[in-house]
Every structure is written in C-alpha cells, then in structure tokens.
C-alpha cells in the first residue's frame, strides 16, 4: 500500500465513509481504499487493533471480515511462528465481541475455522474448543457457530488446503463427531423455550450431516433425531425453527444417499418423514405456505434419496411407493411453487426408468405419472380473469416452461399418443372454461413433437425382432393414421385448431398457434393442411398480441416443411418485405427471415440469386438510408437490426451447389459488400456494431465459400486498418473464418500470414498490459481461434514465420487464464500445433512439420510442461483439465523420453508443504503420478492422473 502503514483514525474514517457518507463517490473512494488496505500486509495488524478497540459495529465487522479474508487468501504471508498467537487473538476477540453483533461472531467463527483447517500444528481443534468453552453458557452460541462453519469450510473453494490435509481433517472431525452431537443434545435439552439456541443446534447438526462424518448407529438412536421430528410435527412450531429443522432433515437425507451403507439411520429417517403427512395437511389447513414448502422439500429429498430403491424394488421395503404418494399430495396443493420443488425428482425418475427400459416397470409408475400430468395441467391454468396472452417472462411463465420440459421428459411412461388423445377428448367432449382449454392445449403443445409417427416407427423397429414387424406396424403405425373414436388422428386436431373462431379468449388463440407450430412434422406429412394452417397463422401475424408467436410457428413450419413451402416463397417474401408492419419481437422477426432463407435454399438454382436479392433489398436500403442520414445530420444511427437480419439470411441460405457451378449468392454478396464496408467504417469505434458487421460478413463468406475471393483483399485491408486503431476482437474471429476458407489456397497463404502478423502486433500490445490477459479474455479466445485455423490449414506457413515464437510465448502465458472459452482456445491451439508433428497424414510436408515442431519443443517444451502442471494445480478449475491432458498427451506422443525428464523436473519444483505446515504431497504421490502419466497408453489415463494429482493442491 502506497504511503506506508495507515493510522487507525484514518482507517476508522474510511469505514465511516463507506457506511455513512451520503455522497456515492465518497463511498466508492472509501471502498477502493479499504480494498487496497485489505490486500496489504498491514491488514493483519490493523484488523487486530480495530477488534481490540471495539469502537462500533461497522469497524469491528470490517476488521472481522478482513481477518477472515486474509486467512482464506493470504495465509502464506504469516511466518509459522505467528500462527499460535493469531489463534489465541481470534479466540479472545470472539469471546469479547460475542454480544456486539451476530454477523461479527459469524465472520470471526469463519476466520477461526479457516485457521484451524490450515494450521497443521493445531491438533484436535474441536476437542480444544469444546473443552475450553462448553461449561460457559454465555460462550455456547459462538462455540456452536464455530462448530457449524468448521465442517462447511472443509470443502470451501476459498481454501486450497489439498487432499492430504482435507483427509486428515475429515478423519479428525469424524473422531470427535460424537462429542459434538452429545454437546448439541445437551444444548437442545437445556434450551427450553430458547428458540434461537435450538435453531443454532439444528444448523450445526445439519452441517455435520452434510460433511458425512456422523456415525450411523449412534445417530439412528440419538435423542436429537427424535427432537427434530417432534419439532416438525408440532403445529405451534415457529416459521424460523421449522425451516431450520427442515434444513437439517434434508441434510441428513442428502448425506445418506448411498442407503446401503447407512441402513440404521436411513430407516429412522424414512419412518420419521412418513410420519409428517398429518403435519403437512395441518399446515395446508392453516394456509401456512412456508411450512408447506418445507414439508415438500423434505418429501422430495426423501424420494431422491430412496430413488434407486424405489425404481429397483417398487413397493417393497424402502422402495415404498408412499414416497411418490407424498409428492402427489404436494402436487395437489393450489400454489404452483409447491409442486415445482419436486420437479428434479420426477426428471431423475424418468431418466432412470428410460435407461432401464423395462415395460413392466413402466406400467408400475404409469399411474403416478398420469396423476402428475393431471396436476400439472391444472397448475398451468391461467386465472379466469386473466387478460391478454400468457406471459413467458414472469414467474408463472417460467413455471409453465419448466412444466413443458418436465412433460417432455416423462411422457414416454404414459405414451405420447395416448396422453394426446385423452387431452383432446377432454376438449372435444366437454365444454370446459377457456382457462382449462388453454392449459390443455399448452400440455398438448409440449407433447406434440414426441408423437411423430416416423420416430415412433423407427424406435419400434429398432427395439423389435423381425418376426414382430407386423405387430409393431399394427400397434404403432395404424392407430396414428387411421381415425377412430378413441384415437383421433393428429390431422383432426390440426383441423379443429385452425378452425377456432376469433371470438375465443386471445390466450387460447395464442397457445393454439404454439401448438400448430409444434405440429410442423404432422403438416410436413400432410401437405394438404399447409394452406389452412398458413391462413390461420397469417391471421395471428396481423394481430399485435399474436404476431410474434405466429412468426415463430411459421419459422418452425419453414424449417421442417422446406420443400412444401417452396411454392409459398412469394408469400414469405411479401411478409419479409413488410416485416416492420407487424408487431414482432426482434427474435421473432429474425426467426421469420431464417425460415424464409431455409425455404429460399430449396428453390431452383437459377431463381435463388434474384430471390436472395429481393430478400436482402429491404435491409440494404435501410442501411443506405441510415448512412445517408448520418452523413447529413452528423449523428450516428444504430444499424444492428438490419445487420442481424442480413446475417441470418446469409447464414441459412445454403443451396446445394455442384463442383464447377457458380454459387448463386456470389453476385448478391459482392453487390452488398460496399454497404457493409461503409457501415463498418462509419461505426468503427463502436464495438457492438463492429461485432454485428463482422458477424454479417462471417456468414456472407461462409455462404459462398471460395466464391467470396474478390472480397478477400479489400476486406483484409479494412480489417487491419481499423484494428490498428480499434482492436475489436471480432476482427480476429473474422480472420479465422478467412483462414479456414482460403488457408489451403497456395496463392492466399502469404497474404493471410501478412494479415495475421498485422493483427498480432496490436493484440500483443493489448495483452502485455498489466492484467491484459484477464481483462481481455475475448481477445485471447479469438486470437487463438485464428492461429489454430492457421495450424489446421497451413501449418508450415505459420511455423516457418517469425511470429510463431511470440504466439507460443503468449499461449504459454495464457494457459493460466481461468476463462472457459479463452482457455479452451489456447489449449486447442497448443494441442493442434504439436499434433501436426505427430500425425503422418502422408502429406508431402510431414517431415518438415515434424522438424519445425521439434525445434519449437526444444525451445519451449520444459517451460510449457512446467506451466501446464502449475496452472492445473494452482490456477485452473477442474473442468479445464481434460484440455490440459490432451496437450500433455500430444507432447508425450511427440517425444516420450524427453517429456519424462521435463515432467520430473517440474514435479521436483512443486511445493511439498502448505503455508500452515501441512504436507501437500508425499514423495510416493509424486513418483506415482509421474509413472501414471508417462506410462499412459491413452489420453484419458493422463486426464484421470491429473485430476487425482491436482486434488492434492486444491
């Protein structure tokens, strides 16, 4: 911290400004200054002094939080001989400040817990704490707080204590767990009417359940379990206590998911939860939604814990189907938030049954799923006094979307066609209110795609032997195509839906349009329905509330019925020309253009150029108009709407062009280029607009492929020119597209290399700034996409250039970046680069590639291996490890003996102890890891070895 150690009055003044300064700028300055203080070495001493002064809640909270943060992230700053005095000081502070504020006690408890986990010399911390404070009633709240957060912090991502230390701690906590539970029983029995203490006890017990260290036999017969269920069964239990008890039971159930090894405790919890049904009904009767939600959480956790037993032995022992009955009782509650809690269980049940593929088992669970679907349809009903269309973005709209997803996942247990028919018959035979009709149509829309006969036939044919082919056809094919009273055809449903009068509630019309869009497969098989369907959808398109959903339905039909829609292309073109006369969302408008482009690609080649020109004309004219306006007024208008529309047209106009034929889109794109170029120039400082320009150009180039050759020179010139002043990363991405399309063309390679070198210089300047890699992950991502394309298309050109050394150095530095996309691109570049020297693809340049890669590895191999192992251990999240493993695998395949030496050197340089004095890694663990990696016969073995090894440092 600049200026040396700050005085306590100055720190106190900054804390006061942070909390009380009426000026937001003053608060921000105080926050920045205090943040710098927290990162400095002075923070240890100043926090300690502030806690001793005990001046007010704000300064003590800041000091306690700082102490916790320093212990979590900067414990290495303290020499080992200070650890004991720090522990004693923290225990003294929590004792002295226990009455000041609960949040300060929590922060100090976390600091003490984090210190205990890292301080290897503090043996048996649980025993020490209980022995010191358990006889003092006034110390009991903070003692229980420490005992609560201690197990929670064992797996904290903020602490990198390593697997060896973590195992040692868990064994230690398991050893003292009965002592802790005995203390909690005593507290619970002595608490009397002290509800706060009982809440603390349940929170603490839940924390130890979560860690999974409690003895099953001890807990199964423990008084605390009985107290838990008594609290949950009592009608007069307060909301806060009820929630704490519910959380604790859920933690216990979660902790015994492997039921077989926790049988005594599992049986007690199973019976205890089943006994709560009466209490649930009482909560419903009292309209106590908080308690109802708690019970549903418990019932759901019970069902998830015993899911495997329920599926394998339904109705027997702890596969008791009363667990499902409890969830269906909850599904009957009028509030949709209650049933929503159980969704994850129903997903998992469906997934398990689908994998097992046992028809007898499906029959057992079918009635439960039917009842669930009935409840869901009722919950999806809008209020009778609802006006307008259903909302997608509010809480209820999001609930309906989740219902739709769930229905799609479990419908196979009931049978899509059977369910669809039943739903349709409720509309056909009765005269339900509009809100019931709308909800039924909504569920039908969720099912519609899963009853595609062609898919059912294929699935059936794959699962039946040859002799049962006739039976298969009778069972699956004929009922779908032959009308009958009990099994209406899908076309009948379509016919009725498109005939809905315009006088029905607009929400019913809205959902009917959604249903029609989901039935596009049926329309494709029954093209006679296309005209009435399009007439129906056009009516919706002209009405503001229905326009966007109608556009989405037309998009779906265009995507599926591309050949049949070709005859309607002129109509689609007319819609596209008048797009802004309809009240469409941006997404719906773009979707309509996508559908139109998909149909355009199916027209005869000789018609495509003219039709594409017509389709693009509106967008191009709008861009020209904006450019003219901006030029005359000096103001800047936003062209992104038109750029996005052009992009979607180029992206989805993909006609089949034979070799030697001129691409029909080539001439149109050449004519549009000047407008795009001018738009790019006009908005070159605006990253958002430049990104849209580059996206549009990317799809234009992809659309015509090598037919865009005439654009290459002017496009590259403009990209490089703008990038020197405004280094937008999208230019790097666009460059990667150009390399992908033209990198194998001999005459283009040098020009593309010149482009790369011109783009690299400003890029390196940007990334070499302080925190440049972390502050510009998109640039890192796009740069390495570009150079990876070069490796794939023209590796010798890149490897022979002078820029390759700088690129490799940048890549090695960027391996530490924990940004998902950027890190993935960096690793892919290094992997592909080395792979070019490994794979003999019988190309003439293989020997040269191998020699060039050998030179690269000779220069950078040791540095690269050291960096990769260190970043795995100390920087990167676990999901990146497979990518790192692929790079190490390629290095090893290229030169195994040298790699063995590099890895050995790297492992010798790793730290063997943590800052707290605990053993990070043993000599045997190092040698085992070295052997596992260097003797691996496939990449996944390297990945497994790295995954296990890096746990020692996490």
mmCIF file of C-alpha atoms in Angstrom, residues 151 176 196 206 228 319 367 489 497 507 647 655 688 726 740 743 754 838 873 931:
data_model
loop_
_atom_site.group_PDB
_atom_site.id
_atom_site.type_symbol
_atom_site.label_atom_id
_atom_site.label_comp_id
_atom_site.label_asym_id
_atom_site.label_seq_id
_atom_site.Cartn_x
_atom_site.Cartn_y
_atom_site.Cartn_z
ATOM 1 C CA UNK A 151 -17.432 -28.665 8.591
ATOM 2 C CA UNK A 176 -14.803 -36.042 17.540
ATOM 3 C CA UNK A 196 -32.590 -19.233 18.871
ATOM 4 C CA UNK A 206 -27.088 -30.200 9.511
ATOM 5 C CA UNK A 228 -36.035 -32.896 15.200
ATOM 6 C CA UNK A 319 -38.827 -48.784 -2.213
ATOM 7 C CA UNK A 367 -50.489 -44.245 -12.913
ATOM 8 C CA UNK A 489 -55.607 -38.512 -35.839
ATOM 9 C CA UNK A 497 -57.440 -25.915 -34.027
ATOM 10 C CA UNK A 507 -54.780 -16.677 -24.671
ATOM 11 C CA UNK A 647 -26.629 -12.180 -41.104
ATOM 12 C CA UNK A 655 -28.264 -24.201 -51.562
ATOM 13 C CA UNK A 688 -21.152 -3.680 -30.503
ATOM 14 C CA UNK A 726 -9.739 -0.013 -32.528
ATOM 15 C CA UNK A 740 -10.461 -21.525 -42.739
ATOM 16 C CA UNK A 743 -5.778 -21.153 -45.956
ATOM 17 C CA UNK A 754 0.634 -10.885 -43.511
ATOM 18 C CA UNK A 838 2.747 -36.293 -34.605
ATOM 19 C CA UNK A 873 -2.509 -27.274 -9.507
ATOM 20 C CA UNK A 931 4.617 -43.140 -13.545
#
